[in-house]
Short mmCIF file of C-alpha atoms in Angstrom, two decimals:
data_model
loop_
_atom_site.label_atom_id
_atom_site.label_comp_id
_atom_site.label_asym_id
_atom_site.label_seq_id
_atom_site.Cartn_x
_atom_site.Cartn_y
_atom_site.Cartn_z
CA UNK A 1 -9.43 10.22 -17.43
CA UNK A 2 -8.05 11.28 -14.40
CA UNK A 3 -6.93 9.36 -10.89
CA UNK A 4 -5.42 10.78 -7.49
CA UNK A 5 -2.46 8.66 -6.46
CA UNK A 6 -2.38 8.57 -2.88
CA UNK A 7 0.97 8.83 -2.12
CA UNK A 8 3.32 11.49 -0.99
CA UNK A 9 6.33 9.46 -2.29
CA UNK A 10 7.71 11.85 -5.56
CA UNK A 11 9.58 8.74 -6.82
CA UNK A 12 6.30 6.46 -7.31
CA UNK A 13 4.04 9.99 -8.83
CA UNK A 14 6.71 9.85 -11.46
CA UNK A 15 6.66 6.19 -12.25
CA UNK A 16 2.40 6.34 -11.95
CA UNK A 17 1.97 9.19 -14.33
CA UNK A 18 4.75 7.64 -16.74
CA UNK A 19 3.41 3.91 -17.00
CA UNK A 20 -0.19 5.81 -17.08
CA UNK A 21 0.19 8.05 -19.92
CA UNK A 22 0.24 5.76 -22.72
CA UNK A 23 -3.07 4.49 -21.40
CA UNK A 24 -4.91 8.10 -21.84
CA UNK A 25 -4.88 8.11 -18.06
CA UNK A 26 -3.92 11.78 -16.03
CA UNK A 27 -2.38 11.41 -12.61
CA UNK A 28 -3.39 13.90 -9.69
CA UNK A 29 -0.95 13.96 -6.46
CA UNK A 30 -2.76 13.32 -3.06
CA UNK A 31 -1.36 16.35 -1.94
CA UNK A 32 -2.92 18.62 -4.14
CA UNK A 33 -6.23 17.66 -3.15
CA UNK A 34 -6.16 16.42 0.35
CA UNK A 35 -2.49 17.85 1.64
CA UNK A 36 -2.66 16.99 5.16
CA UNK A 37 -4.02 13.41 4.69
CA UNK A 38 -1.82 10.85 6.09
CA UNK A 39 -3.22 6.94 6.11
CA UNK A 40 -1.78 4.32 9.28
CA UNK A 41 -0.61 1.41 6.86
CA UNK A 42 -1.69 -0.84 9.57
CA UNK A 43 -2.51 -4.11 6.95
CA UNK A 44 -0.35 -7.41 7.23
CA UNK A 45 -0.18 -7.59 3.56
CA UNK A 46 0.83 -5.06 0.86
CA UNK A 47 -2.89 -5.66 -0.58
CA UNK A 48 -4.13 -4.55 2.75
CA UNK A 49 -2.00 -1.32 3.15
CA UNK A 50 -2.69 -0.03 -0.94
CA UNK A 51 -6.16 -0.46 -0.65
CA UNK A 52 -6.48 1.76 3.27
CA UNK A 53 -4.23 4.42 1.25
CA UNK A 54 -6.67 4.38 -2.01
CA UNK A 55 -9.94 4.07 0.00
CA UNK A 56 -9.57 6.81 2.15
CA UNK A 57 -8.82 9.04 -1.07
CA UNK A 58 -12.37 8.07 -2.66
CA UNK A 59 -13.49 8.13 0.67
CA UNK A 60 -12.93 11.94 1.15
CA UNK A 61 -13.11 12.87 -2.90
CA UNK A 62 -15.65 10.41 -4.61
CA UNK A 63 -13.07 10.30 -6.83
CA UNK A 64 -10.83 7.77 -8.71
CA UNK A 65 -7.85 6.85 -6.71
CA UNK A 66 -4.84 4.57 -7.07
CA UNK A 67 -2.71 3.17 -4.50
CA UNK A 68 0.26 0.90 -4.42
CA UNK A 69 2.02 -0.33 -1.47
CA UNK A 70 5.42 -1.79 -2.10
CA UNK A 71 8.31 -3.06 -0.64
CA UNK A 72 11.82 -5.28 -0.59
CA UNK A 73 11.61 -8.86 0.51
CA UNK A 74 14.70 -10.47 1.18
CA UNK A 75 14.87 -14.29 1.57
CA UNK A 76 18.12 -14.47 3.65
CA UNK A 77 16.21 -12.44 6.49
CA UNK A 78 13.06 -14.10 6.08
CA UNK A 79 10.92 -12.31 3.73
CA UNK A 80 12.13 -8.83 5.26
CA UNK A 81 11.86 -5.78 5.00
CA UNK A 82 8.63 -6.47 3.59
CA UNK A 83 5.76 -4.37 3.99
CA UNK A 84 7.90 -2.49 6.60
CA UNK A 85 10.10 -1.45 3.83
CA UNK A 86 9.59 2.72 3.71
CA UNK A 87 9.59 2.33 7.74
CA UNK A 88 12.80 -0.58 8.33
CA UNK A 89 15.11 1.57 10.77
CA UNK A 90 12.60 4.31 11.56
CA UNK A 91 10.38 6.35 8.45
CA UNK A 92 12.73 9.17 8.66
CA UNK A 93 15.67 7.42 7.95
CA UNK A 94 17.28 8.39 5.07
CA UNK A 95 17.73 5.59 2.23
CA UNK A 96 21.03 5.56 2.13
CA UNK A 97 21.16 4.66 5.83
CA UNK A 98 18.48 1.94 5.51
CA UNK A 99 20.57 0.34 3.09
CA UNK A 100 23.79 0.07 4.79
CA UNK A 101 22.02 -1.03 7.80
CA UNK A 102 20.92 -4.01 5.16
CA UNK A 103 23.81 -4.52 3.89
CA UNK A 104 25.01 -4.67 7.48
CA UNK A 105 22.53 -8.20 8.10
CA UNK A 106 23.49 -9.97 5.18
CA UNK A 107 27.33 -9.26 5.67
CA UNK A 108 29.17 -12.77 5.39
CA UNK A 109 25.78 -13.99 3.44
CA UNK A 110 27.21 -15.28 -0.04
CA UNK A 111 26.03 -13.90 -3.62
CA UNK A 112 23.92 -17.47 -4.00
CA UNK A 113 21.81 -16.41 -0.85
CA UNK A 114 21.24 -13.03 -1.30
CA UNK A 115 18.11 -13.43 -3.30
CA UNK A 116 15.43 -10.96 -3.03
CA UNK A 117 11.89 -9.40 -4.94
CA UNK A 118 10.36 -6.50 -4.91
CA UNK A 119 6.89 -6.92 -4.68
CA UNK A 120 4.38 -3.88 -5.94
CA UNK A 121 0.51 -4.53 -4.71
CA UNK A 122 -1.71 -1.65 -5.97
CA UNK A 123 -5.39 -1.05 -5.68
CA UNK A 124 -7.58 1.39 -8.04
CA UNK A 125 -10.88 2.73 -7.03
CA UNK A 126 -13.35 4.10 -9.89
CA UNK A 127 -16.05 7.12 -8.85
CA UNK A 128 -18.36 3.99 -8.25
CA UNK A 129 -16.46 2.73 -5.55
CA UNK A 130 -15.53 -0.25 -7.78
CA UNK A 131 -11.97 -1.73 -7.08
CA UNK A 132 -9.68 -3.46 -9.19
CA UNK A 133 -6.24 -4.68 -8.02
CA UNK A 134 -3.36 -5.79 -10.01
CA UNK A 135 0.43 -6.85 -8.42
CA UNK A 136 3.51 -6.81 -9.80
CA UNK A 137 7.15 -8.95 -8.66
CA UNK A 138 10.89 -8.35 -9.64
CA UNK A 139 13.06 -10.78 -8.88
CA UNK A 140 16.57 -9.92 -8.20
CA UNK A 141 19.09 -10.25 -5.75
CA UNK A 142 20.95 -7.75 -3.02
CA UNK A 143 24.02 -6.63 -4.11
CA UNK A 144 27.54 -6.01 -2.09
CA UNK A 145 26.88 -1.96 -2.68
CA UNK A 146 24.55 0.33 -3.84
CA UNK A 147 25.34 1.73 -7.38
CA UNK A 148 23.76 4.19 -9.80
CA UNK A 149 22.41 7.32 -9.04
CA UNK A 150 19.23 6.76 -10.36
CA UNK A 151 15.67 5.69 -8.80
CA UNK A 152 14.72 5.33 -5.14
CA UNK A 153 14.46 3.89 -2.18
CA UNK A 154 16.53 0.51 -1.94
CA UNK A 155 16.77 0.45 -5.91
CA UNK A 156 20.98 1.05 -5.68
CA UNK A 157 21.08 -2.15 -4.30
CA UNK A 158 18.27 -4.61 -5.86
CA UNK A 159 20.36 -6.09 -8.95
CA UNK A 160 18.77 -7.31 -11.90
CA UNK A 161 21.56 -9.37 -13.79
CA UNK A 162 24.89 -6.85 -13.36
CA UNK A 163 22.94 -3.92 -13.35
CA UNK A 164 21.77 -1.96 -9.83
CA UNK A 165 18.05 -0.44 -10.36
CA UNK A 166 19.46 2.86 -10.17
CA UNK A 167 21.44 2.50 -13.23
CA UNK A 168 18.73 1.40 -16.03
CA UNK A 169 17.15 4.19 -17.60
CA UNK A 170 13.75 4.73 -16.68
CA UNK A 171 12.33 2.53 -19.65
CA UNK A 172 14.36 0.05 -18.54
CA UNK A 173 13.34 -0.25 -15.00
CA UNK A 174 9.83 0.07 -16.17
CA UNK A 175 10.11 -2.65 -18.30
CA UNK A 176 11.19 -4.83 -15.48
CA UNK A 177 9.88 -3.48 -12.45
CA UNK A 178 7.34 -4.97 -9.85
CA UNK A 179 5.49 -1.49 -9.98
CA UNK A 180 5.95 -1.49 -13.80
CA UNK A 181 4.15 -4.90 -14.51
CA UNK A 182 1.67 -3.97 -11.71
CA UNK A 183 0.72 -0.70 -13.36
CA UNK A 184 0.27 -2.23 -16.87
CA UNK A 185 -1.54 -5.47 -15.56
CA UNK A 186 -3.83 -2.41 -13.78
CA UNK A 187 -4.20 -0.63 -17.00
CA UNK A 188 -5.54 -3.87 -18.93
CA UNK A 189 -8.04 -4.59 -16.49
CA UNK A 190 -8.87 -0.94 -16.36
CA UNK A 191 -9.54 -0.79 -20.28
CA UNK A 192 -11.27 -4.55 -19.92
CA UNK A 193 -13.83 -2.59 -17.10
CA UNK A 194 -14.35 0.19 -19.34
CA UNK A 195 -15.68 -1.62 -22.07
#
């Protein structure tokens, strides 16, 4: 079985095709099929924005897509960044600026108040145009610094106990991730619609 994952982001293609494998299930990148597609996330929920992304893949293939739209919520500053999250201080802002601009708004916030989730919505659209959506939260909390090399995006500074995202080891993170328990809810109700 195979799915496009509409997405350009390298860091979620790895994690799809990783949680996907064990399922039998192949993963395509958008940009080998449609290269120049580019979707306007322009949903007020992270439902909203994963299934735009995945429906204009079957839209223009007739083929199986999967989506996810994901992003950091921080309680302190009110849910944010949200489903702004890959566009908080501009989309070509590198990461490791975004994050010390967040570290920046919760300076003088204490350890107690700096919880956070990452919340992981995706949508998966058969050849029939039927869709099946799964989502997936971490809870965590915003640490003082980013640490670990590892991951992407705002992972050096979502902790998970002592540890930073970007310093579990891939089965780690996937074992508590909000894409990671999004991905295998996804896979049970794909093998549940299969039958």
């Amino acid at each position: 079985m195979n799915v496009i994952a509409a997405t350009g982001n390298s860091g979620k293609l790895r994690e799809f095709a990783r949680i996907f494998v064990p399922f039998g299930i192949e993963v395509t990148a958008q940009k080998e099929v449609l290269p120049v597609l580019s979707v306007e996330e322009t949903g007020t929920t992270f439902a909203e924005n994963a299934f735009l992304k995945a429906n204009a893949v079957y839209q223009l293939t007739g083929k199986s897509a999967v989506a996810d739209d994901s992003g950091l919520c921080v309680d302190a500053l009110g849910g944010n960044p949200g489903i702004y999250s890959a566009r908080y201080c501009g989309e070509e802002t590198p990461f490791s600026v975004k994050m010390q601009n967040l570290l920046k708004e919760l300076q003088g916030i204490p350890k107690e108040k700096r919880t956070a989730r990452f919340v992981s919505h995706i949508c998966y659209i058969d050849e029939n145009g039927v869709r099946i959506d799964a989502e997936g939260i971490c809870e965590g909390m915003i640490g003082f610094e980013p640490r670990g090399s590892r991951g992407f995006g705002f992972d050096p500074i979502f902790y998970i106990s002592d540890k930073s995202f970007a310093e579990l080891e891939d089965c780690e993170k996937d074992a508590f991730s909000h894409r990671g328990k999004a991905l295998r809810l996804l896979a049970q109700k794909l093998e549940e619609h299969q039958r």
